Amino acid sequence: MALPEQDASSQQAFKAYMAQVADQVASFLCDDMAARAKSVPEHLRDTADSYLRQPGKCLRPALLQLCCAAAGGDAQAVLPAAAAVEVYHTWTLVHDDIIDHDAFRRGQPTAHISGAALGRRRWRLSEAAAADYGVSLAILAGDLLQGRALSLLASVPARPALALALARRMSDWLTPELLAGEQLDVELSHCSWEEISEESIMTMMRQKTGALLAFCATTGVALAEDCPPQDSPVAQAMGRCAELCGLAFQIQDDLLGLSGEEVSFGKPIGSDIREGKRTMVMRHAMAYCSAAERRLLTGILGHATASADDIAAVREVVTRTGSDVYARKCSERFLAEALQLLESTLRPTPQRELLRSWIMAMVRRNR
């Protein structure tokens, strides 16, 4: 299902809006980092702040603010909540990079790699001891960021009861949901391909990626309506819309991990292959490849030393089986459903049009 194209003016307006959100969130977090500078040990502080100083696209803060504005709220007033979800997302990246053994994020060394370099430089640690130190420092930095996210969310200008409800939703629903997705991701990597269903991969993506996006959307609407998310039909509908976008986003992320550009993607191309990640595209390839190709894939997937030629061989199988086309069609189907839900839930406004552009950007990025 092909998604409708956007006109140039809509694309330009969205690009300008996203740049504005990124600037506002970066400025807010810079002030927050400065205010907390003396309360956290230097090395821990620098590690925690390193990802925030190399900000991503700020898709999650933008989603929260746009949902708030589209539901009649003040997007500027909820900037602390928008910053909170960016910080929350960041701690998950720090820990995810440890689990996935990734060396780069957003074009920079990941937290545990930077920590290891610090250990070698500052204390002349051995390679093994430095690696342990880097992992320990990164875990602590991620924990610090998680606490900071909760603190920022609690500072949003809202009724105390609503602020508490949102903070509890972050700690009692979002965190367990996201961690369940991460754990499922880890467990699937130890299962044979025959044991893995597409449904299990979908569950993992919904929990690991869709849950945070759903939280952003429902929180934005809740702050606009001054109503807990579970009591708002609009919040629930927009949460589902965002969850669908999360599924599409993760599929597109997996595709970019196969054939994107490392500089723009922000992490090594082929890292998911070397890690042996169970993705929708690779499951489809395993199901529809020949016996010889299956032996080839089995010999490459999950091997940290897989060469560039090995990665290229995997891509050839993915292309021959049409697995990339299948995955992309799934992604676009989810986004088409999200667009329908958006238009049936919110009345036409400039903010809804920006949300539409946000949805389109989930699958158009870096293609």
Coordinates of C-alpha atoms in Angstrom, one line a residue:
M1 CA 0.0 0.0 0.0
A2 CA 1.7 3.2 -1.2
L3 CA 1.4 6.2 1.2
P4 CA 0.3 9.5 -0.3
E5 CA 3.0 12.0 -1.1
Q6 CA 3.2 15.4 0.7
D7 CA 3.5 18.7 -1.1
A8 CA 6.7 20.7 -0.7
S9 CA 5.2 23.3 1.5
S10 CA 4.0 20.7 4.1
Q11 CA 7.4 19.1 4.1
Q12 CA 9.1 22.4 4.6
A13 CA 6.7 23.4 7.4
F14 CA 7.4 20.1 9.2
K15 CA 11.1 20.4 8.8
A16 CA 11.0 23.9 10.3
Y17 CA 8.8 22.7 13.1
M18 CA 11.1 19.8 14.0
A19 CA 14.1 22.1 14.0
Q20 CA 12.3 24.4 16.4
V21 CA 11.4 21.5 18.7
A22 CA 15.0 20.2 18.7
D23 CA 16.3 23.7 19.6
Q24 CA 13.8 24.1 22.4
V25 CA 14.4 20.7 23.9
A26 CA 18.2 21.1 23.6
S27 CA 18.1 24.5 25.3
F28 CA 15.9 23.2 28.1
L29 CA 18.1 20.2 28.7
C30 CA 21.2 22.3 28.6
D31 CA 19.8 24.5 31.4
D32 CA 18.8 21.4 33.3
M33 CA 22.2 19.8 33.0
A34 CA 23.8 23.0 34.2
A35 CA 21.5 23.2 37.2
R36 CA 22.4 19.6 38.2
A37 CA 26.1 19.8 37.4
K38 CA 27.3 20.0 41.0
S39 CA 25.1 17.2 42.4
V40 CA 26.5 14.4 40.3
P41 CA 30.1 13.1 40.1
E42 CA 32.0 14.4 37.0
H43 CA 32.5 11.2 35.1
L44 CA 29.0 10.0 35.7
R45 CA 27.6 13.4 34.7
D46 CA 29.6 13.6 31.6
T47 CA 28.6 10.1 30.5
A48 CA 24.9 10.7 31.2
D49 CA 25.0 14.0 29.3
S50 CA 27.0 12.8 26.4
Y51 CA 24.0 11.5 24.4
L52 CA 22.0 14.6 25.2
R53 CA 24.7 16.8 23.8
Q54 CA 24.4 14.8 20.5
P55 CA 20.6 15.0 20.2
G56 CA 18.6 12.8 17.9
K57 CA 15.6 13.9 15.8
C58 CA 13.4 14.7 18.8
L59 CA 10.5 12.7 17.3
R60 CA 9.2 11.8 20.7
P61 CA 9.1 15.3 22.2
A62 CA 7.5 16.6 19.0
L63 CA 4.8 13.9 19.2
L64 CA 4.0 14.8 22.8
Q65 CA 3.8 18.6 22.0
L66 CA 1.8 18.1 18.8
C67 CA -0.7 15.8 20.5
C68 CA -1.1 18.4 23.2
A69 CA -1.6 21.3 20.8
A70 CA -4.0 19.3 18.5
A71 CA -6.1 18.5 21.6
G72 CA -6.4 22.2 22.5
G73 CA -3.5 22.5 24.9
D74 CA -0.4 24.7 25.2
A75 CA 2.6 23.0 23.6
Q76 CA 5.1 25.4 25.1
A77 CA 3.8 24.8 28.6
V78 CA 4.4 21.1 28.4
L79 CA 8.1 21.5 27.3
P80 CA 9.2 19.8 30.6
A81 CA 7.2 16.7 29.7
A82 CA 8.6 16.8 26.1
A83 CA 12.2 17.0 27.5
A84 CA 11.3 14.2 29.9
V85 CA 10.5 11.7 27.2
E86 CA 13.7 12.6 25.3
V87 CA 15.7 11.9 28.4
Y88 CA 13.7 8.7 29.0
H89 CA 14.4 7.6 25.5
T90 CA 18.1 8.4 26.0
W91 CA 18.5 6.1 29.0
T92 CA 17.0 3.2 27.0
L93 CA 19.6 3.9 24.3
V94 CA 22.5 3.8 26.7
H95 CA 21.4 0.4 28.1
D96 CA 20.4 -0.9 24.7
D97 CA 23.9 -0.2 23.3
I98 CA 25.4 -2.2 26.1
I99 CA 23.1 -5.2 25.5
D100 CA 23.7 -5.0 21.7
H101 CA 27.5 -4.4 22.1
D102 CA 27.2 -1.4 19.8
A103 CA 30.2 0.8 19.5
F104 CA 28.7 3.9 18.0
R105 CA 25.5 6.0 18.5
R106 CA 24.7 9.2 16.6
G107 CA 28.1 9.1 15.0
Q108 CA 29.9 9.1 18.4
P109 CA 31.3 6.3 20.6
T110 CA 28.6 4.7 22.8
A111 CA 28.6 5.3 26.6
H112 CA 30.3 2.1 27.6
I113 CA 32.9 2.5 24.9
S114 CA 33.7 6.0 26.0
G115 CA 33.8 4.8 29.6
A116 CA 36.3 2.1 28.7
A117 CA 38.5 4.7 27.0
L118 CA 38.3 6.8 30.2
G119 CA 39.4 3.8 32.3
R120 CA 42.4 3.2 30.1
R121 CA 43.4 6.9 30.0
R122 CA 42.7 7.8 33.6
W123 CA 43.7 4.7 35.5
R124 CA 45.7 2.8 32.8
L125 CA 43.3 -0.2 33.2
S126 CA 43.8 -3.3 31.2
E127 CA 41.5 -3.9 28.2
A128 CA 39.2 -6.3 30.3
A129 CA 39.2 -4.0 33.3
A130 CA 38.5 -1.0 31.2
A131 CA 35.6 -2.7 29.4
D132 CA 34.1 -3.7 32.8
Y133 CA 34.5 -0.1 34.0
G134 CA 32.9 1.3 30.9
V135 CA 29.8 -1.0 31.2
S136 CA 29.4 -0.1 34.9
L137 CA 29.6 3.6 34.2
A138 CA 27.1 3.4 31.3
I139 CA 24.6 1.4 33.4
L140 CA 24.8 4.0 36.2
A141 CA 24.5 6.8 33.6
G142 CA 21.4 5.2 32.2
D143 CA 19.9 4.8 35.7
L144 CA 20.6 8.5 36.4
L145 CA 18.9 9.5 33.2
Q146 CA 15.8 7.4 34.0
G147 CA 15.5 9.2 37.4
R148 CA 16.0 12.6 35.7
A149 CA 13.2 11.8 33.2
L150 CA 10.8 11.1 36.1
S151 CA 11.8 14.3 37.8
L152 CA 11.2 16.3 34.7
L153 CA 7.8 14.8 34.1
A154 CA 6.8 15.5 37.7
S155 CA 7.7 19.2 37.2
V156 CA 5.2 19.8 34.4
P157 CA 2.7 22.6 35.2
A158 CA -0.4 20.5 35.8
R159 CA -2.7 19.6 38.7
P160 CA -0.7 17.6 41.3
A161 CA -3.1 14.6 40.8
L162 CA -2.6 14.6 37.1
A163 CA 1.2 15.0 37.3
L164 CA 1.3 12.1 39.8
A165 CA -0.9 10.0 37.5
L166 CA 1.5 10.6 34.6
A167 CA 4.6 9.9 36.7
R168 CA 3.1 6.6 37.9
R169 CA 2.1 5.7 34.3
M170 CA 5.7 6.2 33.3
S171 CA 7.1 4.1 36.2
D172 CA 4.3 1.5 36.6
W173 CA 3.3 0.9 32.9
L174 CA 5.9 2.3 30.5
T175 CA 9.0 1.0 32.2
P176 CA 7.8 -2.6 32.7
E177 CA 6.4 -2.6 29.2
L178 CA 9.6 -1.4 27.6
L179 CA 11.8 -3.7 29.7
A180 CA 9.5 -6.7 28.7
G181 CA 10.2 -5.8 25.1
E182 CA 13.9 -5.6 25.6
Q183 CA 13.9 -8.9 27.5
L184 CA 11.9 -10.6 24.7
D185 CA 14.4 -9.2 22.2
V186 CA 17.2 -10.8 24.2
E187 CA 15.4 -14.1 24.5
L188 CA 14.5 -14.3 20.9
S189 CA 18.2 -14.0 20.0
H190 CA 18.7 -17.4 21.7
C191 CA 15.8 -19.1 19.9
S192 CA 16.1 -21.0 16.7
W193 CA 14.4 -19.3 13.7
E194 CA 11.9 -22.2 13.6
E195 CA 10.7 -21.3 17.1
I196 CA 10.1 -17.6 16.3
S197 CA 6.7 -16.4 15.1
E198 CA 6.0 -13.1 13.4
E199 CA 3.6 -12.4 16.3
S200 CA 6.4 -12.7 18.9
I201 CA 8.5 -10.2 16.9
M202 CA 5.5 -7.9 16.7
T203 CA 5.0 -8.1 20.4
M204 CA 8.6 -7.2 21.0
M205 CA 8.4 -4.2 18.7
R206 CA 5.2 -3.0 20.2
Q207 CA 6.7 -3.1 23.7
K208 CA 10.2 -2.0 23.0
T209 CA 9.4 0.8 20.5
G210 CA 5.6 1.4 20.4
A211 CA 5.0 1.8 24.1
L212 CA 7.1 4.9 24.5
L213 CA 5.5 6.5 21.5
A214 CA 2.1 5.7 22.9
F215 CA 3.1 7.2 26.2
C216 CA 4.1 10.4 24.4
A217 CA 0.8 10.7 22.5
T218 CA -1.4 9.9 25.5
T219 CA 0.5 12.2 27.8
G220 CA 0.2 15.1 25.4
V221 CA -3.5 14.7 25.1
A222 CA -3.9 14.2 28.9
L223 CA -2.1 17.4 29.6
A224 CA -4.3 19.3 27.1
E225 CA -7.5 17.8 28.5
D226 CA -6.5 17.9 32.1
C227 CA -7.6 14.3 32.3
P228 CA -5.8 11.0 33.0
P229 CA -5.0 9.1 29.7
Q230 CA -7.1 6.1 30.6
D231 CA -10.2 8.4 31.0
S232 CA -9.8 10.1 27.6
P233 CA -11.1 8.4 24.3
V234 CA -8.9 10.9 22.3
A235 CA -5.8 9.9 24.3
Q236 CA -6.5 6.2 23.8
A237 CA -7.0 6.6 20.1
M238 CA -3.9 8.7 19.7
G239 CA -1.9 6.2 21.8
R240 CA -2.9 3.4 19.4
C241 CA -2.0 5.7 16.4
A242 CA 1.4 6.2 17.9
E243 CA 1.9 2.5 18.7
L244 CA 1.2 1.7 15.0
C245 CA 3.8 4.3 14.1
G246 CA 6.2 2.5 16.5
L247 CA 5.8 -0.8 14.7
A248 CA 6.4 0.9 11.3
F249 CA 9.4 2.8 12.7
Q250 CA 11.1 -0.3 14.0
I251 CA 10.6 -2.2 10.7
Q252 CA 12.1 0.8 8.9
D253 CA 15.0 0.9 11.4
D254 CA 15.7 -2.8 10.8
L255 CA 15.7 -2.1 7.0
L256 CA 18.1 0.8 7.4
G257 CA 20.3 -1.4 9.5
L258 CA 20.8 -3.6 6.4
S259 CA 21.3 -1.0 3.7
G260 CA 21.4 2.5 5.2
E261 CA 24.3 4.8 5.4
E262 CA 26.3 4.5 8.6
V263 CA 26.8 8.2 9.1
S264 CA 23.1 9.1 8.8
F265 CA 21.9 6.0 10.5
G266 CA 24.0 6.7 13.6
K267 CA 25.2 3.1 14.2
P268 CA 27.2 0.5 12.3
I269 CA 25.5 -0.9 9.3
G270 CA 25.2 -4.7 9.7
S271 CA 25.4 -4.5 13.5
D272 CA 22.0 -6.2 13.8
I273 CA 23.3 -9.1 11.6
R274 CA 26.4 -9.5 13.7
E275 CA 24.3 -9.4 16.8
G276 CA 21.9 -12.0 15.3
K277 CA 18.8 -9.9 16.0
R278 CA 15.5 -11.5 15.2
T279 CA 13.8 -9.0 13.0
M280 CA 10.7 -9.3 10.8
V281 CA 12.8 -8.9 7.6
M282 CA 15.2 -11.7 8.6
R283 CA 12.5 -14.0 9.7
H284 CA 10.8 -13.7 6.3
A285 CA 14.1 -14.3 4.6
M286 CA 14.7 -17.4 6.6
A287 CA 11.2 -18.7 5.8
Y288 CA 11.5 -18.2 2.1
C289 CA 15.2 -18.8 1.3
S290 CA 16.6 -22.0 -0.3
A291 CA 18.4 -24.6 1.8
A292 CA 21.8 -23.4 0.6
E293 CA 20.9 -19.8 1.5
R294 CA 19.7 -20.9 4.9
R295 CA 23.0 -22.5 5.6
L296 CA 24.7 -19.3 4.5
L297 CA 22.5 -17.1 6.7
T298 CA 23.0 -19.5 9.7
G299 CA 26.7 -19.2 9.3
I300 CA 26.7 -15.4 9.3
L301 CA 23.9 -14.2 11.6
G302 CA 25.1 -13.8 15.2
H303 CA 28.8 -13.8 14.3
A304 CA 30.5 -10.6 15.6
T305 CA 33.3 -11.0 13.1
A306 CA 31.1 -11.1 10.0
S307 CA 32.8 -9.2 7.2
A308 CA 31.4 -6.6 4.8
D309 CA 31.2 -9.3 2.2
D310 CA 29.2 -11.4 4.6
I311 CA 26.8 -8.5 5.2
A312 CA 26.5 -8.1 1.5
A313 CA 25.6 -11.8 1.1
V314 CA 22.9 -11.5 3.6
R315 CA 21.5 -8.5 1.8
E316 CA 21.4 -10.5 -1.5
V317 CA 19.3 -13.2 0.2
V318 CA 17.0 -10.6 1.6
T319 CA 16.5 -9.0 -1.8
R320 CA 16.0 -12.3 -3.7
T321 CA 13.4 -13.5 -1.2
G322 CA 11.6 -10.2 -1.4
S323 CA 11.9 -9.9 2.4
D324 CA 12.8 -6.2 2.2
V325 CA 9.7 -5.5 0.1
Y326 CA 7.5 -7.5 2.4
A327 CA 8.8 -5.7 5.5
R328 CA 8.4 -2.3 3.8
K329 CA 4.8 -3.1 2.8
C330 CA 4.1 -4.0 6.5
S331 CA 5.6 -0.8 7.6
E332 CA 3.5 1.3 5.2
R333 CA 0.3 -0.6 6.1
F334 CA 0.8 0.3 9.8
L335 CA 1.3 3.9 8.9
A336 CA -1.7 4.0 6.6
E337 CA -3.8 2.7 9.6
A338 CA -2.2 5.4 11.8
L339 CA -3.2 8.1 9.3
Q340 CA -6.8 6.9 9.2
L341 CA -6.9 6.9 13.0
L342 CA -5.4 10.4 13.1
E343 CA -8.0 11.8 10.7
S344 CA -11.0 10.1 12.5
T345 CA -9.9 11.3 15.9
L346 CA -8.7 14.9 15.6
R347 CA -10.4 17.8 13.8
P348 CA -8.5 19.5 11.0
T349 CA -6.0 21.9 12.3
P350 CA -2.4 23.0 11.5
Q351 CA -1.3 20.8 14.3
R352 CA -3.1 17.7 12.9
E353 CA -1.3 18.4 9.5
L354 CA 2.0 18.5 11.4
L355 CA 1.1 15.2 13.0
R356 CA 0.4 13.8 9.6
S357 CA 3.8 14.9 8.5
W358 CA 5.3 13.3 11.6
I359 CA 3.7 10.0 10.7
M360 CA 4.9 10.2 7.2
A361 CA 8.5 10.9 8.5
M362 CA 8.5 7.6 10.4
V363 CA 8.8 5.7 7.1
R364 CA 10.4 8.3 4.8
R365 CA 13.5 8.8 6.9
N366 CA 16.9 8.1 5.3
R367 CA 15.3 6.3 2.3

